[in-house]
Short mmCIF file of C-alpha atoms in Angstrom, two decimals:
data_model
loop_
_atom_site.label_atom_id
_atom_site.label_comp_id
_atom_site.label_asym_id
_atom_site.label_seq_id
_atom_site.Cartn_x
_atom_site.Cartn_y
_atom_site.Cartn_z
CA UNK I 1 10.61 208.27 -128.72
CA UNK I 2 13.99 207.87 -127.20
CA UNK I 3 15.99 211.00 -126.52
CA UNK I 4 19.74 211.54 -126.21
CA UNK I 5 21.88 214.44 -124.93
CA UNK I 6 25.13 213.37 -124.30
CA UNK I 7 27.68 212.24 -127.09
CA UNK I 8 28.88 210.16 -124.60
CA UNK I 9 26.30 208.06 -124.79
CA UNK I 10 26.83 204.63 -125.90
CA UNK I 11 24.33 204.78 -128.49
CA UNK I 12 25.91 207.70 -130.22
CA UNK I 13 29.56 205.67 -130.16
CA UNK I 14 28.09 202.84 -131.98
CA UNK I 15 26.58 205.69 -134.63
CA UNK I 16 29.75 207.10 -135.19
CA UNK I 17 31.82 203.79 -135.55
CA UNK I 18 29.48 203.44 -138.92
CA UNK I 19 31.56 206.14 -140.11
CA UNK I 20 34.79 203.03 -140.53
CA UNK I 21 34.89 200.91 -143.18
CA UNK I 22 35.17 197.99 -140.70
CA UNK I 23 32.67 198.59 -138.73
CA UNK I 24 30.18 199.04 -142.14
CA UNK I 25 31.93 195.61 -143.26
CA UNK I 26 31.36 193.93 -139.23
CA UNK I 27 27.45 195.31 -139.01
CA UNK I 28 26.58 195.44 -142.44
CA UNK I 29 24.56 198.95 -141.77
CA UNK I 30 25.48 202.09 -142.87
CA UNK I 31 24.42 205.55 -141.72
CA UNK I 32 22.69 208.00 -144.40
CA UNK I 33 22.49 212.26 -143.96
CA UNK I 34 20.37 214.73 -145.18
CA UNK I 35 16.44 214.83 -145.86
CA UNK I 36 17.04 213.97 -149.43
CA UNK I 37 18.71 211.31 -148.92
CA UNK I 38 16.23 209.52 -146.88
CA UNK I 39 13.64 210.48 -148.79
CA UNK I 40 15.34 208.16 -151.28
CA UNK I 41 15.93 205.40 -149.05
CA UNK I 42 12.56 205.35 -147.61
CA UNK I 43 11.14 205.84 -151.44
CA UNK I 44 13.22 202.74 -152.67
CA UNK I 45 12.49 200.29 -150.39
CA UNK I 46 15.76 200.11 -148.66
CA UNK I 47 15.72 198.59 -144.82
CA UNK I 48 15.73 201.52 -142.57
CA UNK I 49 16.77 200.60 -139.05
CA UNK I 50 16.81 203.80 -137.48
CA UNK I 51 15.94 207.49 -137.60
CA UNK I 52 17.61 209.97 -136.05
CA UNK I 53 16.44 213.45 -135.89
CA UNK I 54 17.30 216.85 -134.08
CA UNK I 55 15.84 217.91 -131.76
CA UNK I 56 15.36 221.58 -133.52
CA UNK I 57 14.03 219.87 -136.25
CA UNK I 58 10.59 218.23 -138.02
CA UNK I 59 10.45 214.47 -139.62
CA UNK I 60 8.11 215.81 -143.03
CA UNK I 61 4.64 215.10 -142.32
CA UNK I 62 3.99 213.13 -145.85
CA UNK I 63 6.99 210.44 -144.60
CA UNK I 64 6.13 207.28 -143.61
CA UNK I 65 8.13 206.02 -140.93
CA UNK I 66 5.38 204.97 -138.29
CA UNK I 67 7.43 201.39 -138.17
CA UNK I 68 10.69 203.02 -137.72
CA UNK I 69 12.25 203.63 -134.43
CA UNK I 70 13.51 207.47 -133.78
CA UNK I 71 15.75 208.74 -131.62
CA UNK I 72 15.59 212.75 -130.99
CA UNK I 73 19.41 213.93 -130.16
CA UNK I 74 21.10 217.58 -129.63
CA UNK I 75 23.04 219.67 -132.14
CA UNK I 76 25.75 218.16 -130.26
CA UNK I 77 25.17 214.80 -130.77
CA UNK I 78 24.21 215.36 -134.60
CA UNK I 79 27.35 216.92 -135.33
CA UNK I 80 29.09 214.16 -133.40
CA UNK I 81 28.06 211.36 -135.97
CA UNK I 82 27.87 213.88 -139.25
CA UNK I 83 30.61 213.72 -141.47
CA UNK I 84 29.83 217.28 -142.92
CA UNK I 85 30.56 220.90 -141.53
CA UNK I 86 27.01 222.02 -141.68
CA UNK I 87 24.91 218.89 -140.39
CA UNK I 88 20.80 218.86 -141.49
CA UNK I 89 19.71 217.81 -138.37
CA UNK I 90 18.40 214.30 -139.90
CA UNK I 91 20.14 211.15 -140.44
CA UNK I 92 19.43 207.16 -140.43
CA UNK I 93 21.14 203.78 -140.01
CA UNK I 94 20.37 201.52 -143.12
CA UNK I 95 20.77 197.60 -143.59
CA UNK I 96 23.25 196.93 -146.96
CA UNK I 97 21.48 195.78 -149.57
CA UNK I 98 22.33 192.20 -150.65
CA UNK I 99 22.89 190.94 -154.60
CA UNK I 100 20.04 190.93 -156.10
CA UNK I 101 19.65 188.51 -159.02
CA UNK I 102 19.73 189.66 -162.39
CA UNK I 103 17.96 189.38 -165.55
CA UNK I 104 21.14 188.15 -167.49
CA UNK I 105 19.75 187.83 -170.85
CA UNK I 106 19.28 192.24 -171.27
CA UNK I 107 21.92 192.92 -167.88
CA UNK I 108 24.03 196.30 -168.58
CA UNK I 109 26.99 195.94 -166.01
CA UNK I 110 29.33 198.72 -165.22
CA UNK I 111 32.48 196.91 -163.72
CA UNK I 112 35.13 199.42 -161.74
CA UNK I 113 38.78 198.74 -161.23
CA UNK I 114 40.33 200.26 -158.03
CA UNK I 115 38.54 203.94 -158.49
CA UNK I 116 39.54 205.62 -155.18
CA UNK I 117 38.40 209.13 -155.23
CA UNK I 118 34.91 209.07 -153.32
CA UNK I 119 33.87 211.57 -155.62
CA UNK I 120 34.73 209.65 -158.96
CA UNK I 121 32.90 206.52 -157.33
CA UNK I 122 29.66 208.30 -156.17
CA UNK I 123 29.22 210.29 -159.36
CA UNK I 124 29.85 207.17 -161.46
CA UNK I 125 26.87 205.00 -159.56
CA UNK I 126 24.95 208.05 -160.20
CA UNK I 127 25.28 208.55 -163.92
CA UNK I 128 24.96 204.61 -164.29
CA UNK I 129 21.53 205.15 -162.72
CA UNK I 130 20.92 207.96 -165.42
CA UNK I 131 22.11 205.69 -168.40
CA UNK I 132 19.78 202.53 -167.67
CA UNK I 133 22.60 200.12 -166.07
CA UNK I 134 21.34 197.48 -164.28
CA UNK I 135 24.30 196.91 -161.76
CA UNK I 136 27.32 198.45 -160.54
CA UNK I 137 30.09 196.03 -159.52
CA UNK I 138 33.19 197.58 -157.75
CA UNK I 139 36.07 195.30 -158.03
CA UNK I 140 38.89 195.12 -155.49
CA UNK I 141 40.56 198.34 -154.28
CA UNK I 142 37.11 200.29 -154.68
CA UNK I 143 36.69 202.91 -151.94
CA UNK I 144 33.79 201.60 -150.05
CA UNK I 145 30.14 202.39 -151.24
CA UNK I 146 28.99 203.19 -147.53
CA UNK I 147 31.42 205.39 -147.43
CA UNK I 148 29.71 209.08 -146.59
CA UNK I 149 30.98 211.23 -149.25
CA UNK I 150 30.63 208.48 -152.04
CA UNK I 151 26.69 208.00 -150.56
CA UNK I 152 26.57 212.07 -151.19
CA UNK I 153 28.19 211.80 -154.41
CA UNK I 154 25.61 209.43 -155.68
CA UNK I 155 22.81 211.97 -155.09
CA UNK I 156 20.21 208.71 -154.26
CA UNK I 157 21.30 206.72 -156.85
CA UNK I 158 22.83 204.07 -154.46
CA UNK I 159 19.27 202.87 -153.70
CA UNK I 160 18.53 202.87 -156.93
CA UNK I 161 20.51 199.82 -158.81
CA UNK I 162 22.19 197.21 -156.54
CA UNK I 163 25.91 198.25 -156.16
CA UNK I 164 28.04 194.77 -155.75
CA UNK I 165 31.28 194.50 -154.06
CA UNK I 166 32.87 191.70 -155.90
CA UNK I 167 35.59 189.74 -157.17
CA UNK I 168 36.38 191.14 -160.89
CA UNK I 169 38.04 187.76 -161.67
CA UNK I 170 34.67 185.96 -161.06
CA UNK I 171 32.33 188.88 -162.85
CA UNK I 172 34.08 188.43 -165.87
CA UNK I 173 34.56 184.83 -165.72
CA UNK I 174 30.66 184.49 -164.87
CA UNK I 175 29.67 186.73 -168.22
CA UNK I 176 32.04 185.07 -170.48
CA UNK I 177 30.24 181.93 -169.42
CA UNK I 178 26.77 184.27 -170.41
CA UNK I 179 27.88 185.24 -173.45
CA UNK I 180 28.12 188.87 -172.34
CA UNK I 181 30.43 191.37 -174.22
CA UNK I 182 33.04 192.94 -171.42
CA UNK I 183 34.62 196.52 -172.71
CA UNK I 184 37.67 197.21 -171.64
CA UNK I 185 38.70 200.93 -171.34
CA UNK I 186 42.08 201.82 -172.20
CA UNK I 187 44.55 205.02 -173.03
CA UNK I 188 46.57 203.05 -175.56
CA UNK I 189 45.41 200.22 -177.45
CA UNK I 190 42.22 199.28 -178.64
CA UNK I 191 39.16 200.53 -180.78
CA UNK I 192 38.29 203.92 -180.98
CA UNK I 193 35.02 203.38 -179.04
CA UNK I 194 32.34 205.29 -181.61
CA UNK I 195 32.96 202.02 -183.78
CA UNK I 196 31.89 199.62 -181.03
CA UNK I 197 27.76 199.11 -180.90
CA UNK I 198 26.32 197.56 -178.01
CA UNK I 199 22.77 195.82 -178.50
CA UNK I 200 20.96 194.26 -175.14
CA UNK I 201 23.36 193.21 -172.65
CA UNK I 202 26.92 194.41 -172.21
CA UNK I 203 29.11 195.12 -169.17
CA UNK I 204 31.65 198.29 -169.14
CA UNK I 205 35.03 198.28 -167.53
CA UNK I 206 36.47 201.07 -166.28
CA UNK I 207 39.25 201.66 -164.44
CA UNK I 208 41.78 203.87 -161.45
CA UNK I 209 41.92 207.50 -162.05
CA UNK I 210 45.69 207.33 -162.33
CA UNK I 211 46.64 204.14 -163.76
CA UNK I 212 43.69 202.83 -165.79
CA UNK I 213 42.16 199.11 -166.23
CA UNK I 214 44.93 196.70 -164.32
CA UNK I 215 46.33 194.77 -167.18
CA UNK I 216 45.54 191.80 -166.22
CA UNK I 217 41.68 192.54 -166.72
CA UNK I 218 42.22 194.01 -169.97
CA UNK I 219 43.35 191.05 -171.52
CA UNK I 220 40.55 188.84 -170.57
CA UNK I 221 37.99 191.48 -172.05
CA UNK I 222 35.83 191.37 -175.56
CA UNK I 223 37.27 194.41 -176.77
CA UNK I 224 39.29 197.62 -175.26
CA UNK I 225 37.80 200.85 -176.51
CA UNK I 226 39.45 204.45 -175.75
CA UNK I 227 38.11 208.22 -176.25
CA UNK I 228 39.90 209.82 -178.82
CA UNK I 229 41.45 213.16 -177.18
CA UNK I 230 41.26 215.64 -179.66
CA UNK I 231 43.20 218.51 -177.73
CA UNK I 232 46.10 218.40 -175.45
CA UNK I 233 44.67 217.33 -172.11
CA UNK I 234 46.41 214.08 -171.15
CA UNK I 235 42.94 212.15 -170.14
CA UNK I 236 39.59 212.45 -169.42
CA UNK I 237 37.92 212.22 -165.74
CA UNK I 238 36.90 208.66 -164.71
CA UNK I 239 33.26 209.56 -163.98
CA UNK I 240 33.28 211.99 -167.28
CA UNK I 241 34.79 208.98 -169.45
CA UNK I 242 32.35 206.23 -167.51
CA UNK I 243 29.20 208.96 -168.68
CA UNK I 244 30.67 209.34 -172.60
CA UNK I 245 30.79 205.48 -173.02
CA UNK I 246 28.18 203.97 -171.09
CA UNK I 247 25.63 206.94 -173.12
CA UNK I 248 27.20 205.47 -176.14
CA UNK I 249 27.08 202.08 -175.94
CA UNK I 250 24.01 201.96 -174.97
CA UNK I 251 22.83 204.03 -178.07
CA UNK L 1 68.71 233.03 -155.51
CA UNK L 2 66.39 235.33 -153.26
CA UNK L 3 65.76 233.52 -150.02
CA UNK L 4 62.52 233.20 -147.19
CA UNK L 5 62.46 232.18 -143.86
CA UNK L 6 59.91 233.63 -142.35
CA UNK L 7 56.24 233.67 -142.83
CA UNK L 8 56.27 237.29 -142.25
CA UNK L 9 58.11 238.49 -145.01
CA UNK L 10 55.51 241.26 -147.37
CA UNK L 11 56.30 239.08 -150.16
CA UNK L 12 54.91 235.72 -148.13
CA UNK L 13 51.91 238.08 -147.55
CA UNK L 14 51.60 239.21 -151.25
CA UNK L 15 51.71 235.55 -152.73
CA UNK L 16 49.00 234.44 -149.82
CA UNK L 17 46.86 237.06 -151.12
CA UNK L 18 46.46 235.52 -154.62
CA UNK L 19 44.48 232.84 -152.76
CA UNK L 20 41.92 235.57 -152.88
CA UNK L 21 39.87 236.08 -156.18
CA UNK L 22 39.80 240.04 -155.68
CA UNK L 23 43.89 239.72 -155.62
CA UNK L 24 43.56 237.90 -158.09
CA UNK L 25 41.57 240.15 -160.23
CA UNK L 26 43.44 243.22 -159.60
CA UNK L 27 47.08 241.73 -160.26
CA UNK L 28 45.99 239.94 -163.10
CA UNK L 29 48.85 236.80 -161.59
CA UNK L 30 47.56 233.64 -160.11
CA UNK L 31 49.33 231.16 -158.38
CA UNK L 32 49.89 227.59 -159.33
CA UNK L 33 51.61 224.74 -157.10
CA UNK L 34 52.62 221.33 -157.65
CA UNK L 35 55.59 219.47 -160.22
CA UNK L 36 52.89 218.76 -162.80
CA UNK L 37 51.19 221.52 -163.07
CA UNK L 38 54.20 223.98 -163.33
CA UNK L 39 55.11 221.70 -165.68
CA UNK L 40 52.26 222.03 -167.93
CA UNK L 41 52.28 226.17 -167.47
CA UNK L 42 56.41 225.84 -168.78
CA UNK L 43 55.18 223.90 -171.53
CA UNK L 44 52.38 225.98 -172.75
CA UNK L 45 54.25 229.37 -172.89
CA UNK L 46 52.44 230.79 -170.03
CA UNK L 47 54.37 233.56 -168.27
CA UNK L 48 55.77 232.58 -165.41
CA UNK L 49 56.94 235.58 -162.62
CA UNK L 50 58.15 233.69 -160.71
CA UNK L 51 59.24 230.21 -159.59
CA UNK L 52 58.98 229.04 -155.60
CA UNK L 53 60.87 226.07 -153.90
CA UNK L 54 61.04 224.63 -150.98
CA UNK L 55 64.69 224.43 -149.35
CA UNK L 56 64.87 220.44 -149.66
CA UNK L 57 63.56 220.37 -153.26
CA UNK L 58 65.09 220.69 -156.77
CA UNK L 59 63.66 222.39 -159.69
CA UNK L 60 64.04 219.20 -162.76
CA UNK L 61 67.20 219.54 -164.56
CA UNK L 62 65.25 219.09 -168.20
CA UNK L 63 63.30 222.58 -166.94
CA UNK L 64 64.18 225.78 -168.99
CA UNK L 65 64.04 227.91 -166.29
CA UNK L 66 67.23 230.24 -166.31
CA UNK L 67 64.91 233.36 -167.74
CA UNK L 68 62.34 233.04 -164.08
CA UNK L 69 63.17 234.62 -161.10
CA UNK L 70 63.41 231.53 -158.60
CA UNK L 71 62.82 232.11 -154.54
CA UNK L 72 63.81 229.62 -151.90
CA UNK L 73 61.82 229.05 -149.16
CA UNK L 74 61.20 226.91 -145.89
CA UNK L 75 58.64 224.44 -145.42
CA UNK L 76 56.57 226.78 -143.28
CA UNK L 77 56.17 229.26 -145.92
CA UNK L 78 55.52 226.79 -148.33
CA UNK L 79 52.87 225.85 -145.94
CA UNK L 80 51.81 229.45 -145.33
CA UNK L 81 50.79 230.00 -149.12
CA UNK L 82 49.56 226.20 -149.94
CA UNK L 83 45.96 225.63 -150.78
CA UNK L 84 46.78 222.09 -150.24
CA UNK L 85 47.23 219.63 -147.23
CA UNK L 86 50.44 218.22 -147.88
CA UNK L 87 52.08 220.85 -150.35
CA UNK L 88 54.50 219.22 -153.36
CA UNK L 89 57.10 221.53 -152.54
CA UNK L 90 57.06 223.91 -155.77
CA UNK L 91 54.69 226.69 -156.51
CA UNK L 92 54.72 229.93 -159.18
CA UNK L 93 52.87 232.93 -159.57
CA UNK L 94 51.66 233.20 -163.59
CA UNK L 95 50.47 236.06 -165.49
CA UNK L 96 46.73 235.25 -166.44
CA UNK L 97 45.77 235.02 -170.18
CA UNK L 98 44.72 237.33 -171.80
CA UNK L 99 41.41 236.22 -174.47
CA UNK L 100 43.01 235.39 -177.85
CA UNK L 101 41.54 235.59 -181.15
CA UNK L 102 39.49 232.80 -181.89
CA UNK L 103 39.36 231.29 -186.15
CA UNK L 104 35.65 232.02 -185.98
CA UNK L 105 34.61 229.77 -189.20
CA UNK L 106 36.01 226.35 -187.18
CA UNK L 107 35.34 227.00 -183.58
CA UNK L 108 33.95 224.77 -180.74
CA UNK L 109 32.86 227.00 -177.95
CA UNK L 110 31.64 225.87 -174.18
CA UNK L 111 29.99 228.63 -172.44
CA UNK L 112 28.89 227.98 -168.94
CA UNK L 113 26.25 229.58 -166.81
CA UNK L 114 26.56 230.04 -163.63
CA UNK L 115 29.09 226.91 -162.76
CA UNK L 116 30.21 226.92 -158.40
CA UNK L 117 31.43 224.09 -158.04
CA UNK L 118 35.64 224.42 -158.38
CA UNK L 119 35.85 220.56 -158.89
CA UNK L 120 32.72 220.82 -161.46
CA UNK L 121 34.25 223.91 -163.53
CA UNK L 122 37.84 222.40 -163.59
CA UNK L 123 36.82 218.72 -164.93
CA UNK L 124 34.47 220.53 -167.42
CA UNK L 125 37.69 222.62 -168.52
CA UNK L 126 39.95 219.33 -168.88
CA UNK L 127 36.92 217.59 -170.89
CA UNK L 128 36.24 220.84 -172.97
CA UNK L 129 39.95 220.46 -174.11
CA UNK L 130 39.87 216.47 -174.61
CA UNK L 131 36.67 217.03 -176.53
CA UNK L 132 39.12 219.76 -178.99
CA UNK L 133 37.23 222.85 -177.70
CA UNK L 134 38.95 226.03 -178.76
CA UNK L 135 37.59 228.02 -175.61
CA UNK L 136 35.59 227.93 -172.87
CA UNK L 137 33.58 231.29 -171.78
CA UNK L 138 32.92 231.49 -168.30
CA UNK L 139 29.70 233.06 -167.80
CA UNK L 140 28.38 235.41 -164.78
CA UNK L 141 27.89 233.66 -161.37
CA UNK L 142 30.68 230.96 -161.97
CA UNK L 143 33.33 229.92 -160.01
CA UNK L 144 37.28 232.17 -160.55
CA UNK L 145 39.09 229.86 -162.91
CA UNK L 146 42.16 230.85 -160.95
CA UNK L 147 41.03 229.18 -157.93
CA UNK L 148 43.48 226.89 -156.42
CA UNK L 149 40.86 224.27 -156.68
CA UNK L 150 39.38 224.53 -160.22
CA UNK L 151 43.16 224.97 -161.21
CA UNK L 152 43.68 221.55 -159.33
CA UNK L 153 40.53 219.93 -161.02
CA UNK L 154 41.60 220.94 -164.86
CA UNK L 155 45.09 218.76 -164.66
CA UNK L 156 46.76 221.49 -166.82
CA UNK L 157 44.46 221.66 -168.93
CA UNK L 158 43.64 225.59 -168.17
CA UNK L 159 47.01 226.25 -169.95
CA UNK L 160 45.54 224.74 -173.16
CA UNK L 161 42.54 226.88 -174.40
CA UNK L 162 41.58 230.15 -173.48
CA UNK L 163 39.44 230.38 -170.98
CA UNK L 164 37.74 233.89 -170.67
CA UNK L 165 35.31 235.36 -168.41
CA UNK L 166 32.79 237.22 -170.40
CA UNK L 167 28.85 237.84 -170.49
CA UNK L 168 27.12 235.36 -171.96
CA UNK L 169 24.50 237.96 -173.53
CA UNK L 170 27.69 239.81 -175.19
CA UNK L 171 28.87 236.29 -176.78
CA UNK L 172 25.57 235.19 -177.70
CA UNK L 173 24.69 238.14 -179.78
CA UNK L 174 28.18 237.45 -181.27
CA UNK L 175 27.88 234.05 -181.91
CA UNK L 176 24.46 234.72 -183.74
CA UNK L 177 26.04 237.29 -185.79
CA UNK L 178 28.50 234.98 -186.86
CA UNK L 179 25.88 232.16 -187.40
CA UNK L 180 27.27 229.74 -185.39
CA UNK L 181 24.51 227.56 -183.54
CA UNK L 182 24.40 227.64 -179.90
CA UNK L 183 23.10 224.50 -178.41
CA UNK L 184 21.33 224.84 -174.85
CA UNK L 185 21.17 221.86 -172.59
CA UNK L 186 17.94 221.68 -170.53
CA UNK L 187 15.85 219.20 -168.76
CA UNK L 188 12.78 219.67 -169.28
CA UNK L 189 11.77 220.80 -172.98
CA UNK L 190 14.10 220.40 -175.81
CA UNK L 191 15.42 218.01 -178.39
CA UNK L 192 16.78 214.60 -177.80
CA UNK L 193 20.91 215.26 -178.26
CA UNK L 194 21.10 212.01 -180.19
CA UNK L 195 18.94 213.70 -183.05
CA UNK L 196 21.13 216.38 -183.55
CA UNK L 197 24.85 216.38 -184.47
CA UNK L 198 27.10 219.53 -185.64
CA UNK L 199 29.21 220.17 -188.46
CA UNK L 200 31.96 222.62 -187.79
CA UNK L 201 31.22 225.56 -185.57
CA UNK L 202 29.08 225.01 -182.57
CA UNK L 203 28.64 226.19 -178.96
CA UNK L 204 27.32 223.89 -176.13
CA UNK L 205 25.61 226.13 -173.20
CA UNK L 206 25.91 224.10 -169.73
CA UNK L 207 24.25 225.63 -166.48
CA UNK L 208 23.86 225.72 -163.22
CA UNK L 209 24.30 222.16 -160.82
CA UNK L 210 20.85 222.58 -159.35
CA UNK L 211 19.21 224.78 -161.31
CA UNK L 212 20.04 224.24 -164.96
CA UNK L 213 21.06 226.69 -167.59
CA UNK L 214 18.81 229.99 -166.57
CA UNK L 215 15.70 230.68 -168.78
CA UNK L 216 16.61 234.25 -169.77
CA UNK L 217 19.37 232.30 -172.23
CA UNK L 218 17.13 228.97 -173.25
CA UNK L 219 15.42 231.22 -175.15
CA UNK L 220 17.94 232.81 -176.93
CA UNK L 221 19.44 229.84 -178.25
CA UNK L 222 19.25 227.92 -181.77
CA UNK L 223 17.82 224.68 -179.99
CA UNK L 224 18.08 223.41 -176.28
CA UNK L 225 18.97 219.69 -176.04
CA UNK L 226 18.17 217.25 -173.15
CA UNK L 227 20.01 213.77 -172.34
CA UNK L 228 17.42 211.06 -171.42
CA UNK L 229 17.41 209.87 -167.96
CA UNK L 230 17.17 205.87 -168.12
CA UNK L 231 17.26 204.96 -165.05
CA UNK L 232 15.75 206.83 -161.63
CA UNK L 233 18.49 209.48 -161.18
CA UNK L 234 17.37 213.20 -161.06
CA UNK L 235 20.14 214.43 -163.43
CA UNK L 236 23.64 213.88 -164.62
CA UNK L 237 26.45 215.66 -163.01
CA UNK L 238 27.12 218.85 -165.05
CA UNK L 239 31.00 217.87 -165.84
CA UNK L 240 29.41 214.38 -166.93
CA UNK L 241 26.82 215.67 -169.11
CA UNK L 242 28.93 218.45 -170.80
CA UNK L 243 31.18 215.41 -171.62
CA UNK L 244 28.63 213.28 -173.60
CA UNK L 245 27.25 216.54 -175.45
CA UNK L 246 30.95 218.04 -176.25
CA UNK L 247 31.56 214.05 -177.46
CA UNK L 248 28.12 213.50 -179.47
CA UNK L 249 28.16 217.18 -181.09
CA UNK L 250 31.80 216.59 -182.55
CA UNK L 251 31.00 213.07 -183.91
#
């Protein structure tokens, strides 16, 4: 078992680059925190390439990791490459997970439109997960799945559904072609979305916190559907909206 | 026009301290910040104490503000009394509502148990009144609704229903007197939500992030509903879930 004391060590530089964007995009790994967390990765299958654990702390007996290579560090060094205040003392590099093919003929698709807010992203691939969909595409101007507080935010649910970084233009151009139904969500027009019925396949668009579905993409849908607001709030939450429609639809 | 330089001054140190729920509690004033927001408090008929601006700001022309005391201040005391990283520039200290009468025959309650999250509590408030709920009872153990943070999270929306902090056993024994159903949400045992829907008065009981709505109430209630879990996620995000119920139950 290698062992590591200094966060000077090149090792621990190359962990903490993981925490960019560009360096996720260069490597194509990602770096995971928290027992939990991979507990789900190792549960789902996901490529582990790494473990690294505290030196304070205990890798759960019932894991099994025997083919995974771990690296004991200092407090020091785990707070170095955590990107929370209180660290758990266990973290993990992960490969990305490529597109998997899907089963177009019963596919539910939740397509997302420039959602920026960690937060909103992570808690939307998470109640996806809940409602049954079978993929989560995020469209240009997405914050980045591998980012560390959207992999919180999902509670798991990352490794639980492929999550596709794509081109929105060629989703929906690929489903037309498949005969699947694309809602659009919007604040003005549309239907009011508790007369729209979704059977088998369908793919959900939703869209940035402050501005909505671009227009562009709303045109080129099967329908627009909005949430009535009954009281005097101006809109709903992103993640709350995504949860209301996606639970409807699919019935 | 009263004027601040420094960050110093008693009254600085009096507006800092309604950061603090205990100020908070004993003044009965909470402080709000941002264009939007004091917007939304001007709008709603909330008293307003006082108004706070930053030297290179100007309060919007279209505001009625001549009845407010206003007080100018520098950037730095901005700063000083900011919950926020990069401060709009405008803050005011409100007078807290007090609980209004509610038309008992019609009324859509959310009461929440033990809710911590600020972000969770606000977006539940700002569904609670897109979903046309009349108030929202905030329940032992939950999170100060006057915290910059949950303030932040509701969008305004905390200027648009009452929301009172009560005891959930006190409004349960009223609602049952009244004979208004009280639906519990729960994970485990309970009715599918898609089975039931509500006519008129109703109240939707949402718990706890991690541990749910507590026992002691589940089994005071008229029926507990749960929201299947398609896919492998543990559970829905409490904001999301109380969004699909509050959406379902009003049809």
């Amino acid at each position: 078992m290698k062992r590591i004391e200094s966060t000077k060590n090149p090792q621990v530089k190359q962990w903490k680059k993981l925490l960019t964007r560009k360096e996720r995009d260069k490597t194509r790994l990602f770096l995971i925190e928290g027992f939990h967390l991979v507990e789900e990765a190792l549960a789902s299958g996901v490529s582990l390439v790494q473990l690294i654990i505290e030196e304070s702390k205990a890798i759960p007996s019932e894991w099994n990791v025997g083919h995974i290579p771990i690296t004991v560090v200092t407090e020091g060094v785990m707070r170095e490459i955590s990107d929370t205040e209180t660290p758990q003392g266990i973290a993990a590099v992960c490969r990305q997970l490529s597109d998997e093919s899907l089963d177009w003929s019963k596919a539910k698709l939740l397509l997302v439109d420039a959602v920026q807010d960690p937060g909103n992203v992570g808690t939307m691939i998470r109640t996806a997960d809940a409602a049954g969909v079978d993929a989560v595409i995020l469209g240009e101007g997405c914050v980045d799945v591998y980012n560390p507080k959207v992999i919180r935010a999902t509670q798991g649910s990352l490794f639980h559904l492929p999550i596709i970084r794509g081109s929105l233009s060629k989703w929906m151009q690929t489903l037309k072609e498949k005969n699947i139904p694309i809602y659009g969500t919007s604040l003005e027009n549309g239907d009011d979305y508790r007369k729209v019925h979704a059977s088998g396949a369908f793919a959900l668009l939703v869209g940035n916190e402050g501005s909505g579905v671009s227009k562009e993409w709303l045109e080129q849908t099967t329908k627009n559907l909005y949430i009535p607001i009954h009281g005097q709030a101006e809109s709903l939450n992103v993640a709350v909206a995504t949860g209301i429609l996606l639970y409807h639809l699919r019935g």
